[in-house]
Coordinates of C-alpha atoms (C1' of nucleotides) in Angstrom, one line a residue:
Chain A
M126 CA 5.9 -4.7 7.1
P127 CA 3.9 -3.7 10.5
E128 CA 0.6 -4.6 10.4
L129 CA -2.2 -4.2 13.0
P130 CA -0.6 -7.1 14.6
E131 CA 2.8 -5.7 14.7
V132 CA 1.6 -2.3 15.9
E133 CA -0.5 -3.6 18.6
T134 CA 2.2 -5.9 19.9
I135 CA 4.4 -2.5 20.5
R136 CA 1.7 -0.8 21.8
R137 CA 1.1 -3.7 24.3
Q138 CA 4.6 -3.8 25.4
L139 CA 5.1 0.1 25.6
E140 CA 1.9 0.8 27.3
P141 CA 3.0 -0.4 31.0
R142 CA 6.5 1.2 30.7
A143 CA 6.0 4.3 28.9
V144 CA 2.3 5.7 30.4
G145 CA 3.2 8.2 33.1
Q146 CA 6.6 8.6 32.2
T147 CA 7.9 12.4 30.9
I148 CA 9.5 13.1 27.8
V149 CA 12.6 15.3 28.7
D150 CA 14.1 15.7 25.4
A151 CA 12.9 14.9 22.1
V152 CA 15.7 14.6 19.0
V153 CA 14.5 14.3 15.6
L154 CA 17.5 13.5 13.5
D155 CA 15.3 13.2 10.4
P156 CA 13.0 15.7 8.9
L157 CA 11.6 13.3 6.6
W158 CA 10.0 12.2 9.6
C159 CA 7.7 14.9 10.3
A160 CA 7.9 16.7 7.2
P161 CA 6.6 19.3 6.0
R162 CA 6.8 20.2 9.8
P163 CA 10.2 21.4 10.8
P164 CA 11.8 18.9 13.8
A165 CA 12.5 21.8 16.0
E166 CA 8.3 22.2 16.0
V167 CA 7.7 18.9 17.1
E168 CA 10.6 18.5 19.3
E169 CA 9.1 21.8 21.2
A170 CA 5.9 19.8 21.2
L171 CA 6.7 16.9 22.8
R172 CA 10.0 18.3 25.3
G173 CA 8.4 18.3 28.9
R174 CA 4.9 16.8 28.0
Q175 CA 3.9 13.4 29.9
I176 CA 2.8 10.4 28.2
T177 CA -0.9 9.6 29.5
R178 CA -1.8 6.8 26.9
L179 CA -0.8 4.5 24.0
G180 CA -3.6 3.7 21.2
R181 CA -3.2 2.4 18.3
R182 CA -5.9 2.8 15.2
G183 CA -5.6 0.4 12.0
K184 CA -1.5 0.5 11.9
Y185 CA -1.2 4.2 13.5
L186 CA 0.2 4.1 16.8
I187 CA -0.9 6.9 19.0
V188 CA 0.8 8.4 22.0
E189 CA -1.3 11.0 23.9
L190 CA 0.0 13.5 25.8
D191 CA -0.9 15.3 28.8
D192 CA -1.2 18.7 27.0
E193 CA -4.5 17.3 24.7
R194 CA -2.2 16.4 22.0
F195 CA -1.8 13.4 20.3
L196 CA 1.6 12.2 18.5
V197 CA 0.5 9.7 15.7
M198 CA 3.4 7.8 14.3
H199 CA 3.4 5.2 11.4
L200 CA 6.0 2.7 10.7
R201 CA 5.4 2.0 7.0
M202 CA 7.7 -0.6 5.9
T203 CA 10.4 -0.6 7.8
G204 CA 9.9 1.4 10.8
N205 CA 10.9 0.1 14.2
F206 CA 9.6 1.7 17.9
L207 CA 12.2 0.6 20.3
W208 CA 12.2 0.8 24.2
V209 CA 15.8 1.5 24.9
A210 CA 17.2 0.3 28.5
A211 CA 18.9 3.6 29.9
A212 CA 22.4 1.2 30.2
D213 CA 22.2 0.8 26.3
T214 CA 24.3 2.7 24.9
E215 CA 24.2 0.8 21.3
E216 CA 24.0 3.7 18.6
R217 CA 21.5 1.8 15.8
R218 CA 22.0 2.8 12.8
Y219 CA 19.0 4.1 10.6
L220 CA 17.9 6.2 13.9
R221 CA 15.8 8.7 13.3
V222 CA 13.7 9.9 16.5
R223 CA 15.0 9.7 20.0
L224 CA 12.7 10.5 23.2
W225 CA 14.4 10.8 26.3
L226 CA 12.2 9.6 29.3
D227 CA 12.6 10.9 32.8
G228 CA 13.1 7.6 34.0
G229 CA 16.1 7.4 32.1
A230 CA 14.9 5.2 29.2
R231 CA 14.5 6.3 26.0
L232 CA 12.1 5.7 22.9
E233 CA 13.7 5.1 19.5
F234 CA 12.2 5.1 15.9
V235 CA 14.6 3.4 13.7
D236 CA 13.8 3.0 10.1
Q237 CA 16.0 1.7 7.0
R238 CA 13.8 3.0 4.6
R239 CA 12.9 6.4 6.0
F240 CA 9.3 5.9 5.0
G241 CA 7.7 6.2 8.3
T242 CA 5.9 9.6 9.8
G243 CA 5.1 11.1 12.9
I244 CA 2.8 14.0 13.3
V245 CA 1.5 16.2 16.2
L246 CA -2.1 16.5 16.5
D247 CA -4.0 19.1 18.4
G248 CA -7.0 18.0 20.3
T249 CA -9.3 14.9 19.6
D250 CA -11.2 16.3 17.1
A251 CA -8.1 17.0 15.1
L252 CA -7.1 13.6 15.7
D253 CA -10.6 12.3 14.8
E254 CA -10.4 14.1 12.0
Y255 CA -6.9 12.5 10.7
L256 CA -7.5 9.2 11.5
S257 CA -11.4 8.6 10.2
S258 CA -10.4 10.2 6.7
R259 CA -8.4 7.9 6.2
L260 CA -9.4 4.5 7.7
G261 CA -12.2 2.4 7.7
P262 CA -13.3 0.1 10.4
E263 CA -11.2 -2.0 13.0
P264 CA -11.2 -5.1 11.8
L265 CA -10.7 -6.6 15.9
E266 CA -14.0 -4.2 17.1
P267 CA -17.5 -6.2 17.5
S268 CA -18.9 -4.0 15.6
F269 CA -17.0 -6.0 12.2
T270 CA -19.6 -8.0 10.7
A271 CA -19.7 -10.1 7.4
D272 CA -22.7 -7.7 6.7
V273 CA -20.3 -4.2 7.1
L274 CA -17.8 -6.2 5.4
R275 CA -20.4 -7.0 2.5
Q276 CA -22.3 -3.3 2.2
T277 CA -18.4 -1.7 2.0
A278 CA -17.7 -4.2 -0.4
K279 CA -21.2 -3.6 -2.4
G280 CA -20.3 -2.4 -6.2
R281 CA -16.9 -2.5 -6.0
K282 CA -14.9 -4.0 -8.7
A283 CA -11.0 -3.8 -7.0
P284 CA -10.0 -7.3 -7.2
I285 CA -10.4 -8.6 -3.4
K286 CA -6.7 -8.4 -2.7
A287 CA -6.8 -4.6 -3.4
F288 CA -9.6 -3.9 -1.5
L289 CA -8.5 -5.6 1.9
L290 CA -5.3 -3.7 0.9
N291 CA -7.1 -0.2 1.0
Q292 CA -6.9 1.1 4.8
Q293 CA -10.7 2.9 4.3
M294 CA -12.1 -0.1 3.5
I295 CA -10.6 -1.9 6.6
A296 CA -8.2 -0.7 8.5
G297 CA -5.1 -2.5 9.4
V298 CA -4.7 -5.2 7.0
G299 CA -1.6 -5.6 4.9
N300 CA 0.1 -8.0 2.2
I301 CA 0.9 -10.8 4.5
Y302 CA -2.3 -10.6 6.9
A303 CA -4.2 -10.4 3.2
D304 CA -2.5 -13.4 1.8
E305 CA -3.3 -15.4 4.7
A306 CA -7.0 -14.1 5.2
L307 CA -8.0 -15.0 1.9
F308 CA -6.3 -18.2 2.1
R309 CA -8.1 -19.4 5.0
A310 CA -11.3 -18.2 3.2
R311 CA -10.8 -19.9 0.3
I312 CA -11.4 -16.9 -2.0
H313 CA -9.3 -16.2 -5.1
P314 CA -7.4 -12.6 -4.7
L315 CA -8.4 -11.6 -7.9
K316 CA -11.9 -11.9 -7.1
E317 CA -13.8 -9.1 -7.4
A318 CA -14.7 -7.7 -4.2
G319 CA -18.3 -6.7 -5.1
R320 CA -19.2 -10.4 -6.1
L321 CA -18.3 -12.3 -3.2
K322 CA -20.9 -14.5 -2.0
R323 CA -22.4 -13.7 1.1
D324 CA -21.0 -16.9 2.8
E325 CA -17.5 -15.6 1.5
F326 CA -17.8 -12.7 2.9
A327 CA -18.5 -14.4 6.1
R328 CA -15.5 -16.7 5.7
L329 CA -13.5 -13.8 5.1
R330 CA -14.4 -12.1 7.9
E331 CA -13.8 -14.8 10.5
S332 CA -10.4 -15.2 9.1
I333 CA -9.3 -11.9 9.0
V334 CA -10.2 -11.7 12.7
E335 CA -8.3 -15.2 12.9
V336 CA -5.3 -14.2 11.5
L337 CA -5.0 -10.7 12.9
N338 CA -5.3 -12.4 16.8
E339 CA -2.9 -15.0 15.7
G340 CA -0.3 -12.3 14.9
I341 CA -0.7 -10.7 17.8
Q342 CA -0.3 -13.7 20.1
S343 CA 2.5 -14.4 17.9
F344 CA 4.3 -11.0 18.7
G345 CA 3.8 -9.7 15.3
A346 CA 5.8 -11.5 11.6
S347 CA 9.7 -10.9 11.5
I348 CA 10.1 -11.7 7.6
D349 CA 12.9 -8.8 7.8
N350 CA 13.0 -5.4 9.4
Y351 CA 10.1 -6.0 11.8
R352 CA 11.2 -6.4 15.4
D353 CA 8.8 -5.8 18.5
A354 CA 9.4 -2.6 20.8
N355 CA 12.1 -4.9 23.0
G356 CA 14.2 -5.1 19.7
A357 CA 13.1 -9.0 19.0
E358 CA 11.6 -10.5 16.6
G359 CA 8.0 -11.8 16.4
R360 CA 6.7 -15.8 15.6
M361 CA 4.1 -15.2 13.3
Q362 CA 6.2 -15.8 10.0
N363 CA 6.4 -19.5 11.3
R364 CA 2.9 -19.8 11.0
F365 CA 2.6 -18.7 7.6
Q366 CA 0.0 -21.1 5.7
I367 CA 0.6 -19.7 2.4
H368 CA 2.2 -16.1 2.3
L369 CA 5.9 -17.0 1.3
R370 CA 5.5 -20.4 0.5
E371 CA 5.7 -20.7 -3.3
G372 CA 6.1 -23.8 -4.5
E373 CA 5.4 -25.6 -1.4
P374 CA 2.4 -28.1 -1.4
C375 CA -0.7 -26.6 0.1
P376 CA -1.4 -27.0 3.8
R377 CA -5.1 -27.8 2.9
C378 CA -5.1 -29.6 -0.1
G379 CA -1.3 -30.8 -0.9
S380 CA -0.9 -28.8 -4.2
T381 CA 1.8 -26.5 -5.5
V382 CA 1.5 -22.7 -3.7
R383 CA 1.8 -20.3 -6.4
K384 CA 3.1 -16.4 -6.5
M385 CA 1.1 -13.7 -8.5
R386 CA 1.1 -9.9 -8.4
A387 CA -2.2 -8.8 -7.5
A388 CA -2.8 -4.9 -6.5
G389 CA 0.6 -4.1 -7.3
R390 CA 2.0 -6.6 -4.6
G391 CA 3.4 -10.2 -4.4
T392 CA 0.7 -12.3 -3.8
Y393 CA 0.4 -16.0 -2.7
F394 CA -2.3 -18.3 -3.3
C395 CA -3.4 -22.1 -3.9
P396 CA -4.8 -22.2 -6.9
R397 CA -7.2 -25.5 -6.0
C398 CA -8.4 -24.2 -2.6
Q399 CA -8.7 -20.6 -4.1
R400 CA -10.2 -21.0 -7.1
A401 CA -10.3 -18.5 -10.2
P402 CA -12.9 -16.2 -10.4
R403 CA -13.7 -16.3 -14.0
P404 CA -12.5 -20.0 -14.8
A405 CA -12.0 -20.6 -18.6
R406 CA -15.1 -22.3 -20.0
A407 CA -15.1 -24.2 -22.9
K408 CA -17.4 -23.0 -25.2
V409 CA -20.8 -25.2 -25.8
A410 CA -21.2 -25.7 -29.2
Chain B
dC282 C1' -15.6 8.7 -7.9
dG283 C1' -13.2 4.4 -8.3
dC284 C1' -9.3 2.1 -10.1
dG285 C1' -4.4 1.6 -11.4
dC286 C1' 0.3 2.6 -10.5
dA287 C1' 4.2 5.5 -10.2
dA288 C1' 6.6 7.8 -6.6
dC289 C1' 8.6 8.4 -2.2
dC290 C1' 14.1 5.2 0.2
dT291 C1' 17.8 2.0 1.1
dG292 C1' 19.1 -2.4 1.2
dT293 C1' 19.7 -7.3 -1.0
dC294 C1' 19.5 -10.5 -4.2
dT295 C1' 18.7 -12.3 -9.3
dG296 C1' 20.6 -12.6 -14.3
dC297 C1' 23.7 -11.2 -17.7
Chain C
dT206 C1' 33.4 -9.4 -9.9
dG207 C1' 30.5 -5.9 -11.6
dC208 C1' 26.3 -3.7 -12.7
dA209 C1' 21.4 -2.9 -14.0
dG210 C1' 17.3 -3.8 -12.7
dA211 C1' 13.8 -6.0 -9.8
dC212 C1' 11.8 -6.4 -5.6
dA213 C1' 10.8 -6.0 -0.5
dG214 C1' 5.7 -6.0 4.3
dG215 C1' 2.4 1.1 3.0
dT216 C1' 0.6 5.1 1.7
dT217 C1' -0.3 9.0 -1.0
dG218 C1' -0.9 11.7 -5.3
dC219 C1' -2.3 11.6 -10.1
dG220 C1' -4.0 10.2 -14.7
dC221 C1' -7.7 7.8 -17.0

DNA sequence: CGCGCAACCTGTCTGC
DNA sequence: TGCAGACAGGTTGCGC
């Protein structure tokens, strides 16, 4: 669930409070979180370190430490990363990792499905290598232009929906925002990525930037598990135009919104606004 | 190399 | 009510 807007929301909320704090103790309760590295190794790397910066790349949250190391986390499907005040003694179910801070508060990684991960990387070279091997351009950077999108998609046969979900093509877009962006750009999810027209790439770039920014402004989308760093729900789910709206009228043309499977994921679209890639054509006699 | 799909893990919902 | 099966927002590895 957590896509770029959700991770950015958490980063922005934690930054003013966490930067400058020292991790006095770290406890990794679930070895799966940092596998194949043993919890003790990660705990030791974090203990005593000051947090100097909080960053984000795609859906990765990056905690910069004062010894040139980085804790790189991914929330995957159900991960939450919470700021917990000292007075809060609640024992959260699915707690995986706990970072005790010198100010008395703590950071808790909570994750029902246990897909979330954390890895400690040594130095900026290792960090850059880790991220750049996995991620394409940042869609909210000015360098993300329609032409970059077009060049990246050139020759690609995969459906545009699969293309958008591929983090090596564009970083940070997930199933929700892919649906929203394609709807707003009026592009069918199954259209071959390399076959989009210039104006479609232009609309798609605009739509991606628009929905991601809207997501950030709305503190992310809470469908099920997502909560921000304060444990609060986001509001972007109230602004969905197409996602999860099967059977409802399309907000643009009134046609009935449909659900299909694309790139192996539930995909919502308007059959009228997002025309099929190869409309069945009557044979010319 | 590109693409599709199963797998990772846990909980919830649907249909029989 | 019980239960098997499908499905859930992400990423990776494997087979073709």
